[in-house]
Amino acid sequence: MTTTIKLKWLLALVMIFGGFTVYKIFEGLVHNPAYQEYEWVFKIISEFGLFISVIVSAGYFHHWFIAAEEHKEAEISLRETLGKYVDGVLMNSVKRGFLGITNKEFDFSQIMHGLKPGDYVYWLITFDPRFKNKSRELENAIKTGVHFRMLILKADCRSGELRAAETNGFNPHEFNEYSKLFKVSLEDVISRIDDTITGSLGVFVYDGLPSLPLFIIIRKESRKVEVYNSFYLTEPVSKMPYLHWETEFKSGNQELFESDHWNMSELFLDYFKKRWDMEKEKLYAAGNQDVQPEDFIHAPAAAREKCTELFTGM
């Protein structure tokens, strides 16, 4: 509560009790024979004091018990009206889970500070050149109990070479160096995560299609799935705005046959799971020579199996 608001409430209390005090004092004088000639003056002052006390008290009561409820009802009504209007203008945006577009590039720091213990974060990316300066925020989130599952692009792969060719300001060599640096930064975080930490980090290094930049948050407390996605265009993804989506988390496998009922957050989540399972199958395939030990890194060291698992909702 600000100082101005405190002063307003203090003034209201002074007027309530002050008005009542004036009323009682001058009401007593009205009945005093010694001041009979001023009786009418004292009567006016007494009634005025009572009037002020009652009016301010009624306003005080209305503000706390009635206006607050009216404000909530008006807010709900406005939200529903705006939702219908926006849904109509942006063609089913509410049904599809669309919340908006970020004002600027993806704000990693803001997202990290909003995470809570038990939350899961899925991140599909090539690399983010800003991450070297943000790795401590990832480490701190893991240490508070957040679980991260990441898919990052392998250095020196054909997909990286093709992506570098279409990205402004990069050549294949620079692109590969950034990919290597991104992985090294994650390994640095892993080296500081011990078995006492409640959070976890699992990272698969893929060499397939980058597809799209995807950042998914599964909030354990609210049971919400929040998604940020962008696109691989000519500008580096670190400079791109992101679209923002949200839906309720639904546990279990649900087939999305009817496009009329699709929610984009669910489709993005389903896509990440598919990509994750593809890498996981490679990891556990008997005698698979395509998956090197460095293609899956994780922390804590003793929780390898746990770090391959996604959020189940349990």
XYZ file of C-alpha atoms in Angstrom:
314
model
C 0.000 0.000 0.000
C 1.446 3.362 -1.061
C 1.833 6.368 1.240
C -0.877 8.255 -0.667
C -3.404 5.455 -0.160
C -2.508 5.197 3.529
C -3.073 8.947 3.946
C -6.451 8.685 2.209
C -7.607 5.942 4.576
C -6.270 7.876 7.556
C -8.223 10.953 6.466
C -11.374 8.839 6.110
C -10.985 7.446 9.634
C -10.364 10.929 11.038
C -13.557 12.206 9.380
C -15.618 9.257 10.660
C -14.496 9.463 14.266
C -14.052 13.232 14.182
C -17.581 13.754 12.863
C -19.019 11.451 15.522
C -17.036 13.236 18.239
C -18.332 16.622 17.069
C -21.850 15.206 17.082
C -21.589 13.943 20.687
C -19.965 17.128 22.017
C -22.440 19.552 20.479
C -25.396 17.275 21.139
C -24.499 17.598 24.812
C -24.305 21.388 24.533
C -27.745 21.492 22.904
C -29.273 20.149 26.133
C -27.215 22.445 28.395
C -29.478 25.258 29.811
C -26.444 27.560 30.059
C -26.186 27.693 26.253
C -29.897 27.765 25.458
C -29.617 30.883 23.275
C -27.079 29.060 21.022
C -29.075 25.845 20.924
C -29.910 26.153 17.208
C -26.231 26.733 16.292
C -25.076 23.732 18.299
C -27.879 21.650 16.773
C -26.697 22.459 13.234
C -23.059 21.658 14.106
C -24.092 18.425 15.841
C -26.200 17.260 12.895
C -23.417 18.196 10.450
C -20.898 16.116 12.436
C -23.258 13.128 12.408
C -23.883 13.624 8.685
C -20.146 13.583 7.879
C -19.561 10.505 10.026
C -22.430 8.538 8.455
C -21.641 9.542 4.859
C -17.930 8.713 5.099
C -18.725 5.414 6.885
C -21.156 4.460 4.115
C -18.546 5.292 1.478
C -15.950 3.275 3.379
C -18.316 0.271 3.548
C -19.221 0.564 -0.143
C -15.571 0.651 -1.192
C -14.542 -2.429 0.766
C -17.598 -4.672 0.431
C -19.555 -3.608 -2.639
C -17.283 -1.737 -5.049
C -14.657 -4.502 -4.944
C -17.232 -7.112 -6.007
C -18.647 -4.798 -8.656
C -15.111 -4.269 -9.966
C -14.503 -8.034 -10.162
C -17.801 -8.612 -11.983
C -17.079 -5.766 -14.408
C -13.584 -7.156 -15.026
C -14.939 -10.648 -15.761
C -17.593 -9.222 -18.065
C -15.030 -7.072 -19.872
C -12.658 -10.030 -20.266
C -15.433 -12.191 -21.737
C -16.532 -9.414 -24.104
C -12.969 -8.724 -25.244
C -12.337 -12.446 -25.615
C -15.312 -12.805 -27.973
C -14.280 -9.692 -29.890
C -10.643 -10.724 -30.241
C -11.641 -14.263 -31.123
C -13.821 -12.906 -33.899
C -11.205 -10.490 -35.235
C -8.264 -12.899 -35.053
C -10.234 -15.935 -36.226
C -10.565 -18.371 -33.330
C -7.471 -17.096 -31.517
C -9.013 -17.770 -28.098
C -10.001 -21.328 -28.990
C -6.540 -21.937 -30.419
C -4.885 -20.579 -27.261
C -3.287 -17.459 -28.753
C -2.246 -14.834 -26.170
C -0.214 -12.398 -28.247
C 3.209 -11.592 -29.645
C 6.213 -10.502 -27.608
C 7.133 -6.820 -27.838
C 10.717 -7.696 -28.682
C 12.957 -10.749 -28.865
C 12.465 -13.606 -26.405
C 13.183 -12.422 -22.853
C 14.984 -15.424 -21.331
C 15.649 -13.673 -18.010
C 12.017 -12.745 -17.413
C 10.902 -16.312 -18.118
C 13.537 -17.790 -15.779
C 12.472 -15.558 -12.899
C 8.846 -16.674 -13.276
C 9.535 -20.402 -12.930
C 8.632 -22.343 -9.769
C 9.832 -25.653 -8.272
C 8.314 -28.608 -10.107
C 7.833 -26.738 -13.391
C 9.084 -28.363 -16.591
C 10.655 -26.444 -19.474
C 11.056 -27.901 -22.969
C 13.355 -26.002 -25.335
C 13.887 -26.839 -29.009
C 16.530 -24.581 -30.545
C 19.590 -24.523 -32.800
C 21.548 -22.302 -30.422
C 21.155 -18.919 -28.729
C 24.271 -16.722 -28.902
C 23.090 -14.806 -25.827
C 23.020 -17.910 -23.646
C 26.632 -17.695 -22.462
C 25.642 -14.649 -20.400
C 22.379 -16.251 -19.238
C 23.609 -19.705 -18.194
C 23.638 -18.769 -14.493
C 19.900 -18.135 -14.659
C 19.353 -21.631 -16.041
C 21.584 -23.064 -13.309
C 19.724 -21.181 -10.558
C 16.351 -22.370 -11.878
C 17.543 -25.996 -11.830
C 18.810 -25.568 -8.273
C 15.368 -24.319 -7.182
C 13.701 -27.474 -8.553
C 12.869 -26.705 -12.199
C 13.331 -29.467 -14.795
C 14.696 -28.633 -18.258
C 14.550 -30.814 -21.362
C 16.436 -29.424 -24.337
C 16.994 -30.328 -27.973
C 19.980 -28.472 -29.459
C 21.529 -28.676 -32.906
C 24.730 -30.680 -33.391
C 27.749 -28.756 -34.637
C 29.151 -29.593 -38.091
C 25.926 -31.203 -39.293
C 24.287 -30.638 -42.677
C 21.204 -28.960 -41.162
C 23.417 -26.390 -39.464
C 25.226 -25.672 -42.707
C 21.928 -25.068 -44.517
C 20.556 -22.894 -41.729
C 23.761 -20.809 -41.670
C 23.457 -20.170 -45.410
C 20.025 -18.545 -45.009
C 20.791 -16.539 -41.856
C 22.029 -12.955 -42.055
C 25.405 -12.353 -40.401
C 26.509 -16.003 -40.220
C 28.668 -18.286 -42.296
C 28.886 -22.070 -41.717
C 32.084 -21.781 -39.676
C 30.662 -19.118 -37.315
C 27.401 -21.053 -37.035
C 29.248 -24.212 -35.996
C 31.377 -22.332 -33.472
C 28.243 -20.912 -31.835
C 26.704 -24.399 -31.753
C 29.795 -25.733 -29.994
C 29.823 -22.810 -27.550
C 26.153 -23.369 -26.718
C 26.825 -27.003 -25.817
C 29.959 -26.086 -23.832
C 27.922 -23.533 -21.837
C 25.386 -26.227 -20.964
C 28.160 -28.632 -19.963
C 29.520 -25.917 -17.703
C 26.133 -25.686 -15.986
C 26.004 -29.488 -15.682
C 29.401 -29.549 -13.962
C 27.930 -27.490 -11.110
C 24.776 -29.579 -10.596
C 25.260 -32.282 -7.965
C 23.016 -35.122 -6.805
C 21.491 -33.036 -3.989
C 19.759 -30.734 -6.481
C 16.010 -31.345 -6.902
C 15.827 -29.964 -10.441
C 17.268 -31.657 -13.514
C 18.591 -31.046 -17.014
C 18.454 -33.405 -19.979
C 19.875 -32.362 -23.359
C 19.737 -34.286 -26.630
C 21.981 -33.085 -29.458
C 20.117 -33.619 -32.739
C 21.212 -33.455 -36.369
C 17.772 -33.403 -37.978
C 15.579 -30.523 -39.085
C 15.601 -27.464 -36.782
C 11.893 -26.999 -37.642
C 11.070 -23.997 -35.422
C 12.321 -22.335 -32.215
C 10.102 -23.647 -29.435
C 10.012 -22.872 -25.712
C 7.382 -24.690 -23.624
C 6.637 -24.229 -19.926
C 4.500 -26.754 -18.046
C 3.488 -25.065 -14.818
C 2.905 -27.718 -12.183
C 0.937 -25.521 -9.771
C -1.565 -24.034 -12.227
C -1.597 -27.045 -14.611
C -1.040 -24.703 -17.544
C 1.007 -25.235 -20.693
C 2.593 -22.008 -21.887
C 4.294 -21.924 -25.275
C 6.525 -19.439 -27.059
C 7.397 -20.111 -30.687
C 9.111 -18.224 -33.469
C 10.328 -19.005 -36.988
C 13.611 -19.593 -38.744
C 13.787 -16.742 -41.232
C 16.716 -14.663 -42.495
C 17.233 -12.942 -39.153
C 18.919 -14.864 -36.283
C 16.317 -16.354 -33.971
C 17.828 -14.427 -31.038
C 16.460 -11.248 -32.652
C 13.029 -12.588 -33.565
C 9.751 -11.896 -31.757
C 7.858 -14.914 -30.417
C 4.192 -15.886 -30.532
C 2.669 -16.704 -27.134
C 0.133 -19.527 -26.548
C -1.485 -21.166 -23.520
C -3.790 -24.051 -22.638
C -4.696 -26.401 -19.782
C -2.355 -29.346 -19.289
C -3.980 -32.664 -20.204
C -2.270 -35.790 -18.926
C -2.115 -38.976 -20.948
C -1.906 -39.526 -24.678
C -4.696 -37.874 -26.617
C -5.037 -38.250 -30.368
C -5.699 -34.937 -32.113
C -7.859 -36.127 -34.999
C -10.308 -33.262 -35.326
C -8.681 -30.024 -36.475
C -11.731 -28.076 -35.301
C -10.694 -28.817 -31.695
C -6.970 -28.203 -32.082
C -5.253 -25.938 -29.608
C -1.866 -24.781 -30.858
C -0.184 -25.266 -27.459
C -1.174 -28.929 -27.540
C 0.178 -29.307 -31.083
C 3.503 -27.712 -30.134
C 3.732 -29.924 -27.043
C 2.931 -33.008 -29.090
C 5.623 -32.062 -31.604
C 8.289 -31.637 -28.939
C 7.381 -35.011 -27.422
C 7.700 -36.626 -30.846
C 11.135 -35.113 -31.414
C 12.232 -36.066 -27.902
C 11.055 -39.659 -28.285
C 12.914 -39.942 -31.595
C 16.190 -38.987 -29.926
C 15.436 -41.194 -26.931
C 14.835 -44.205 -29.162
C 18.218 -43.647 -30.786
C 19.841 -43.506 -27.356
C 18.376 -46.807 -26.161
C 18.443 -48.718 -29.438
C 20.554 -51.849 -28.951
C 23.894 -51.547 -30.726
C 23.045 -48.161 -32.237
C 26.301 -46.691 -33.505
C 24.746 -43.362 -34.568
C 24.320 -42.018 -31.028
C 27.533 -40.950 -29.362
C 27.753 -40.464 -25.553
C 28.126 -36.732 -26.078
C 24.766 -36.625 -27.896
C 22.987 -36.846 -24.537
C 24.204 -34.794 -21.601
C 22.421 -34.470 -18.295
C 22.500 -33.464 -14.635
C 22.476 -34.633 -11.909
C 24.926 -37.331 -12.959
C 23.132 -40.074 -10.994
C 19.730 -39.274 -12.565
C 20.359 -40.259 -16.183
C 17.095 -42.161 -16.542
C 15.090 -39.361 -14.910
C 16.658 -36.814 -17.247
C 15.289 -38.650 -20.300
C 11.716 -38.449 -18.987
C 9.200 -35.737 -19.769
C 6.472 -34.369 -17.488
C 3.715 -36.933 -16.854
C 1.389 -34.854 -14.716
C 1.698 -37.150 -11.697
